[in-house]
């Protein structure tokens, strides 16, 4: 086999690994399986570094950064995002916008955050990323809930929940429950909770059940709410999603 053919086979294999790993990461996230999400991304980054798979590494770093964001490790996430961006610039691969925008939404510090998320979604759509629109609505719901702008969060979460994409609809429903409960729209929150019970209940992880308990607590009061918040805190304490544990303490 000649050099050109060998390179073609190598590239094809790398692309197949990239696609397969990406689907696995998305499924783990969609199932609220933070342990598998952590293990898959850690293993793929390590393997890609070891073999020098520059076609896989930027995507692996991006998904690994997302894991760090959910763990509340924003500085680690930022470093991986920078490394991924540098590799993309060198290799000429397609840009990866999700992790930077996720970090932007959760930090909530940049006054241009909403504008940047919208712009990032438009760019992603232009190069064929079909999940970009739903993800943008979800990220804006995160941002607006964090800023206490619950009416805007509700609007974005409702729009995001219409996209039946992996790791989009369930997360949007979570934001929708919070936005409705804290923004004076309990009927919208209750409808979202009913759908969330299906998605999070299927996951059955500490992350999923913790989010479900918190969401139910938001629509309860008195002793029932107290017990549900305690359950949520206890479950999320045993997961890797520190940002959701912090939010549970806040609400």
Short mmCIF file of C-alpha atoms in Angstrom, two decimals:
data_model
loop_
_atom_site.label_atom_id
_atom_site.label_comp_id
_atom_site.label_asym_id
_atom_site.label_seq_id
_atom_site.Cartn_x
_atom_site.Cartn_y
_atom_site.Cartn_z
CA UNK A 1 0.00 0.00 0.00
CA UNK A 2 1.40 3.42 -0.96
CA UNK A 3 1.86 6.34 1.40
CA UNK A 4 -1.18 8.16 0.09
CA UNK A 5 -3.41 5.10 0.53
CA UNK A 6 -2.03 4.48 4.00
CA UNK A 7 -2.73 8.08 5.00
CA UNK A 8 -6.27 7.79 3.59
CA UNK A 9 -6.96 4.64 5.59
CA UNK A 10 -5.49 6.24 8.72
CA UNK A 11 -7.64 9.34 8.28
CA UNK A 12 -10.77 7.25 7.68
CA UNK A 13 -10.11 5.20 10.80
CA UNK A 14 -9.49 8.34 12.82
CA UNK A 15 -12.72 9.88 11.54
CA UNK A 16 -14.64 6.72 12.45
CA UNK A 17 -13.21 6.76 15.97
CA UNK A 18 -14.05 10.46 16.24
CA UNK A 19 -17.66 9.91 15.17
CA UNK A 20 -18.12 6.84 17.39
CA UNK A 21 -16.64 8.53 20.44
CA UNK A 22 -18.77 11.61 19.89
CA UNK A 23 -21.97 9.56 19.83
CA UNK A 24 -20.92 7.66 22.97
CA UNK A 25 -20.24 10.91 24.85
CA UNK A 26 -23.59 12.33 23.79
CA UNK A 27 -25.46 9.20 24.85
CA UNK A 28 -23.73 9.23 28.25
CA UNK A 29 -24.72 12.85 28.72
CA UNK A 30 -28.27 12.20 27.55
CA UNK A 31 -28.57 9.40 30.11
CA UNK A 32 -27.24 11.69 32.87
CA UNK A 33 -24.41 9.19 33.34
CA UNK A 34 -21.64 11.42 34.64
CA UNK A 35 -19.36 8.51 35.59
CA UNK A 36 -19.36 7.06 32.07
CA UNK A 37 -19.10 10.55 30.62
CA UNK A 38 -16.02 11.19 32.76
CA UNK A 39 -14.40 7.83 31.96
CA UNK A 40 -15.03 8.00 28.20
CA UNK A 41 -13.68 11.50 27.76
CA UNK A 42 -10.66 10.88 29.99
CA UNK A 43 -9.79 7.67 28.13
CA UNK A 44 -10.25 9.20 24.68
CA UNK A 45 -8.09 12.23 25.46
CA UNK A 46 -5.36 10.00 26.87
CA UNK A 47 -5.48 7.62 23.89
CA UNK A 48 -5.53 10.45 21.34
CA UNK A 49 -2.49 12.06 22.99
CA UNK A 50 -0.63 8.75 23.09
CA UNK A 51 -1.04 7.96 19.40
CA UNK A 52 -0.96 11.56 18.21
CA UNK A 53 -4.47 11.41 16.71
CA UNK A 54 -4.78 15.10 15.89
CA UNK A 55 -8.07 14.57 14.08
CA UNK A 56 -9.66 13.17 17.26
CA UNK A 57 -7.89 15.11 20.00
CA UNK A 58 -9.56 18.54 19.52
CA UNK A 59 -13.04 17.01 19.81
CA UNK A 60 -11.99 14.85 22.76
CA UNK A 61 -10.56 17.90 24.53
CA UNK A 62 -13.77 19.82 23.86
CA UNK A 63 -15.97 17.13 25.39
CA UNK A 64 -13.55 16.72 28.27
CA UNK A 65 -13.80 20.47 28.86
CA UNK A 66 -17.59 20.10 29.09
CA UNK A 67 -17.12 17.49 31.81
CA UNK A 68 -14.92 19.93 33.73
CA UNK A 69 -17.54 22.68 33.37
CA UNK A 70 -20.19 20.46 34.93
CA UNK A 71 -17.73 19.59 37.68
CA UNK A 72 -17.30 23.30 38.41
CA UNK A 73 -13.64 23.17 37.32
CA UNK A 74 -13.83 26.20 35.07
CA UNK A 75 -10.09 26.87 34.87
CA UNK A 76 -9.38 23.29 33.76
CA UNK A 77 -12.14 23.58 31.18
CA UNK A 78 -10.74 26.85 29.87
CA UNK A 79 -7.26 25.35 29.45
CA UNK A 80 -8.59 22.40 27.44
CA UNK A 81 -10.73 24.71 25.30
CA UNK A 82 -7.64 26.77 24.49
CA UNK A 83 -5.64 23.65 23.61
CA UNK A 84 -8.45 22.35 21.41
CA UNK A 85 -8.69 25.71 19.63
CA UNK A 86 -4.94 25.82 19.00
CA UNK A 87 -4.98 22.31 17.51
CA UNK A 88 -7.91 23.19 15.26
CA UNK A 89 -6.05 26.24 14.01
CA UNK A 90 -3.00 24.12 13.20
CA UNK A 91 -4.84 21.18 11.62
CA UNK A 92 -7.55 23.13 9.83
CA UNK A 93 -10.35 20.98 11.30
CA UNK A 94 -13.88 22.33 11.72
CA UNK A 95 -14.28 24.68 14.71
CA UNK A 96 -15.86 23.34 17.90
CA UNK A 97 -18.05 25.91 19.61
CA UNK A 98 -20.06 24.02 22.24
CA UNK A 99 -17.57 23.85 25.13
CA UNK A 100 -16.58 27.56 25.00
CA UNK A 101 -20.24 28.58 24.92
CA UNK A 102 -21.11 26.16 27.74
CA UNK A 103 -18.39 27.71 29.88
CA UNK A 104 -19.60 31.19 28.96
CA UNK A 105 -23.17 30.34 29.98
CA UNK A 106 -22.23 28.80 33.32
CA UNK A 107 -19.83 31.58 34.27
CA UNK A 108 -22.42 34.21 33.40
CA UNK A 109 -19.90 37.02 33.78
CA UNK A 110 -19.49 38.32 30.25
CA UNK A 111 -22.07 41.01 29.39
CA UNK A 112 -21.84 39.83 25.78
CA UNK A 113 -22.59 36.20 26.68
CA UNK A 114 -26.04 36.03 25.07
CA UNK A 115 -24.78 37.71 21.91
CA UNK A 116 -21.80 35.36 21.69
CA UNK A 117 -23.95 32.26 22.19
CA UNK A 118 -26.34 33.39 19.46
CA UNK A 119 -23.44 34.13 17.11
CA UNK A 120 -21.80 30.78 17.88
CA UNK A 121 -25.03 28.95 17.10
CA UNK A 122 -25.42 30.73 13.78
CA UNK A 123 -21.84 29.84 12.84
CA UNK A 124 -22.32 26.19 13.81
CA UNK A 125 -25.50 25.95 11.75
CA UNK A 126 -23.63 27.40 8.76
CA UNK A 127 -21.18 24.49 8.76
CA UNK A 128 -23.79 21.81 9.30
CA UNK A 129 -24.05 21.30 13.07
CA UNK A 130 -27.70 20.33 13.36
CA UNK A 131 -27.81 20.36 17.18
CA UNK A 132 -26.60 23.96 17.38
CA UNK A 133 -29.99 25.68 17.51
CA UNK A 134 -31.37 23.52 20.31
CA UNK A 135 -28.12 23.78 22.24
CA UNK A 136 -28.13 27.56 21.93
CA UNK A 137 -31.62 27.76 23.45
CA UNK A 138 -30.50 25.48 26.30
CA UNK A 139 -27.35 27.51 26.97
CA UNK A 140 -29.29 30.77 26.96
CA UNK A 141 -31.75 29.24 29.44
CA UNK A 142 -28.80 28.38 31.71
CA UNK A 143 -27.45 31.91 31.37
CA UNK A 144 -30.77 33.65 32.04
CA UNK A 145 -31.70 31.42 34.98
CA UNK A 146 -28.31 32.18 36.49
CA UNK A 147 -28.94 35.90 36.06
CA UNK A 148 -32.42 35.67 37.55
CA UNK A 149 -34.07 36.57 34.23
CA UNK A 150 -36.59 33.77 34.49
CA UNK A 151 -39.05 34.96 31.83
CA UNK A 152 -36.29 34.89 29.21
CA UNK A 153 -35.00 31.59 30.56
CA UNK A 154 -38.49 30.11 30.27
CA UNK A 155 -38.81 31.20 26.65
CA UNK A 156 -35.43 29.73 25.70
CA UNK A 157 -35.97 26.50 27.63
CA UNK A 158 -39.35 25.95 26.00
CA UNK A 159 -37.76 26.41 22.59
CA UNK A 160 -34.84 24.14 23.45
CA UNK A 161 -37.16 21.40 24.68
CA UNK A 162 -38.69 21.17 21.21
CA UNK A 163 -35.43 19.76 19.81
CA UNK A 164 -35.31 16.01 20.37
CA UNK A 165 -31.53 15.92 20.19
CA UNK A 166 -29.20 13.99 22.48
CA UNK A 167 -28.31 15.95 25.62
CA UNK A 168 -30.56 18.87 24.66
CA UNK A 169 -34.19 18.19 25.49
CA UNK A 170 -33.66 16.77 29.00
CA UNK A 171 -31.35 19.61 30.02
CA UNK A 172 -33.76 22.18 28.58
CA UNK A 173 -36.60 20.68 30.61
CA UNK A 174 -34.50 21.00 33.77
CA UNK A 175 -34.02 24.71 33.06
CA UNK A 176 -37.68 25.08 32.16
CA UNK A 177 -38.83 23.73 35.53
CA UNK A 178 -36.59 26.18 37.37
CA UNK A 179 -37.55 29.14 35.19
CA UNK A 180 -41.27 28.42 35.56
CA UNK A 181 -41.13 27.78 39.30
CA UNK A 182 -39.08 30.88 40.11
CA UNK A 183 -40.68 33.09 37.47
CA UNK A 184 -44.28 32.67 38.49
CA UNK A 185 -45.26 30.14 35.82
CA UNK A 186 -45.93 26.99 37.87
CA UNK A 187 -48.19 25.46 35.20
CA UNK A 188 -45.38 25.56 32.63
CA UNK A 189 -42.97 24.15 35.22
CA UNK A 190 -45.37 21.31 36.10
CA UNK A 191 -45.77 20.33 32.45
CA UNK A 192 -41.99 20.32 32.01
CA UNK A 193 -41.54 18.28 35.20
CA UNK A 194 -43.85 15.59 33.82
CA UNK A 195 -41.63 15.25 30.74
CA UNK A 196 -38.45 15.50 32.81
CA UNK A 197 -39.57 12.56 34.96
CA UNK A 198 -39.51 10.42 31.84
CA UNK A 199 -36.04 11.53 30.74
CA UNK A 200 -34.31 11.66 34.12
CA UNK A 201 -36.13 8.59 35.41
CA UNK A 202 -34.74 6.56 32.53
CA UNK A 203 -31.20 7.60 33.49
CA UNK A 204 -31.53 6.53 37.11
CA UNK A 205 -28.13 7.97 38.10
CA UNK A 206 -27.43 10.13 41.15
CA UNK A 207 -27.19 13.10 38.78
CA UNK A 208 -30.55 12.33 37.17
CA UNK A 209 -32.38 11.56 40.41
CA UNK A 210 -30.82 14.56 42.13
CA UNK A 211 -32.06 16.87 39.38
CA UNK A 212 -35.47 15.26 39.55
CA UNK A 213 -35.67 15.74 43.33
CA UNK A 214 -34.63 19.39 43.01
CA UNK A 215 -37.18 19.98 40.26
CA UNK A 216 -39.94 18.45 42.37
CA UNK A 217 -38.83 20.53 45.35
CA UNK A 218 -39.18 23.71 43.31
CA UNK A 219 -42.86 22.90 42.86
CA UNK A 220 -43.46 21.84 46.46
CA UNK A 221 -43.58 23.64 49.78
CA UNK A 222 -43.18 23.05 53.47
CA UNK A 223 -41.80 19.78 54.77
CA UNK A 224 -42.16 18.06 51.40
CA UNK A 225 -39.94 20.65 49.73
CA UNK A 226 -37.36 20.41 52.52
CA UNK A 227 -37.12 16.63 52.17
CA UNK A 228 -36.82 16.83 48.40
CA UNK A 229 -34.06 19.45 48.58
CA UNK A 230 -32.20 17.27 51.10
CA UNK A 231 -32.53 14.31 48.75
CA UNK A 232 -31.29 16.38 45.81
CA UNK A 233 -28.27 17.64 47.74
CA UNK A 234 -27.38 14.16 48.97
CA UNK A 235 -27.65 12.60 45.51
CA UNK A 236 -25.78 15.37 43.71
CA UNK A 237 -23.05 15.27 46.36
CA UNK A 238 -22.32 11.73 45.14
CA UNK A 239 -22.09 12.80 41.50
CA UNK A 240 -19.49 14.75 39.52
CA UNK A 241 -21.86 17.58 38.59
CA UNK A 242 -20.82 20.16 41.18
CA UNK A 243 -22.48 23.03 39.35
CA UNK A 244 -25.90 21.45 39.88
CA UNK A 245 -25.15 20.80 43.54
CA UNK A 246 -24.30 24.49 43.94
CA UNK A 247 -27.51 25.51 42.18
CA UNK A 248 -29.53 23.25 44.44
CA UNK A 249 -28.09 25.01 47.49
CA UNK A 250 -28.94 28.38 45.91
CA UNK A 251 -32.57 27.63 45.09
#
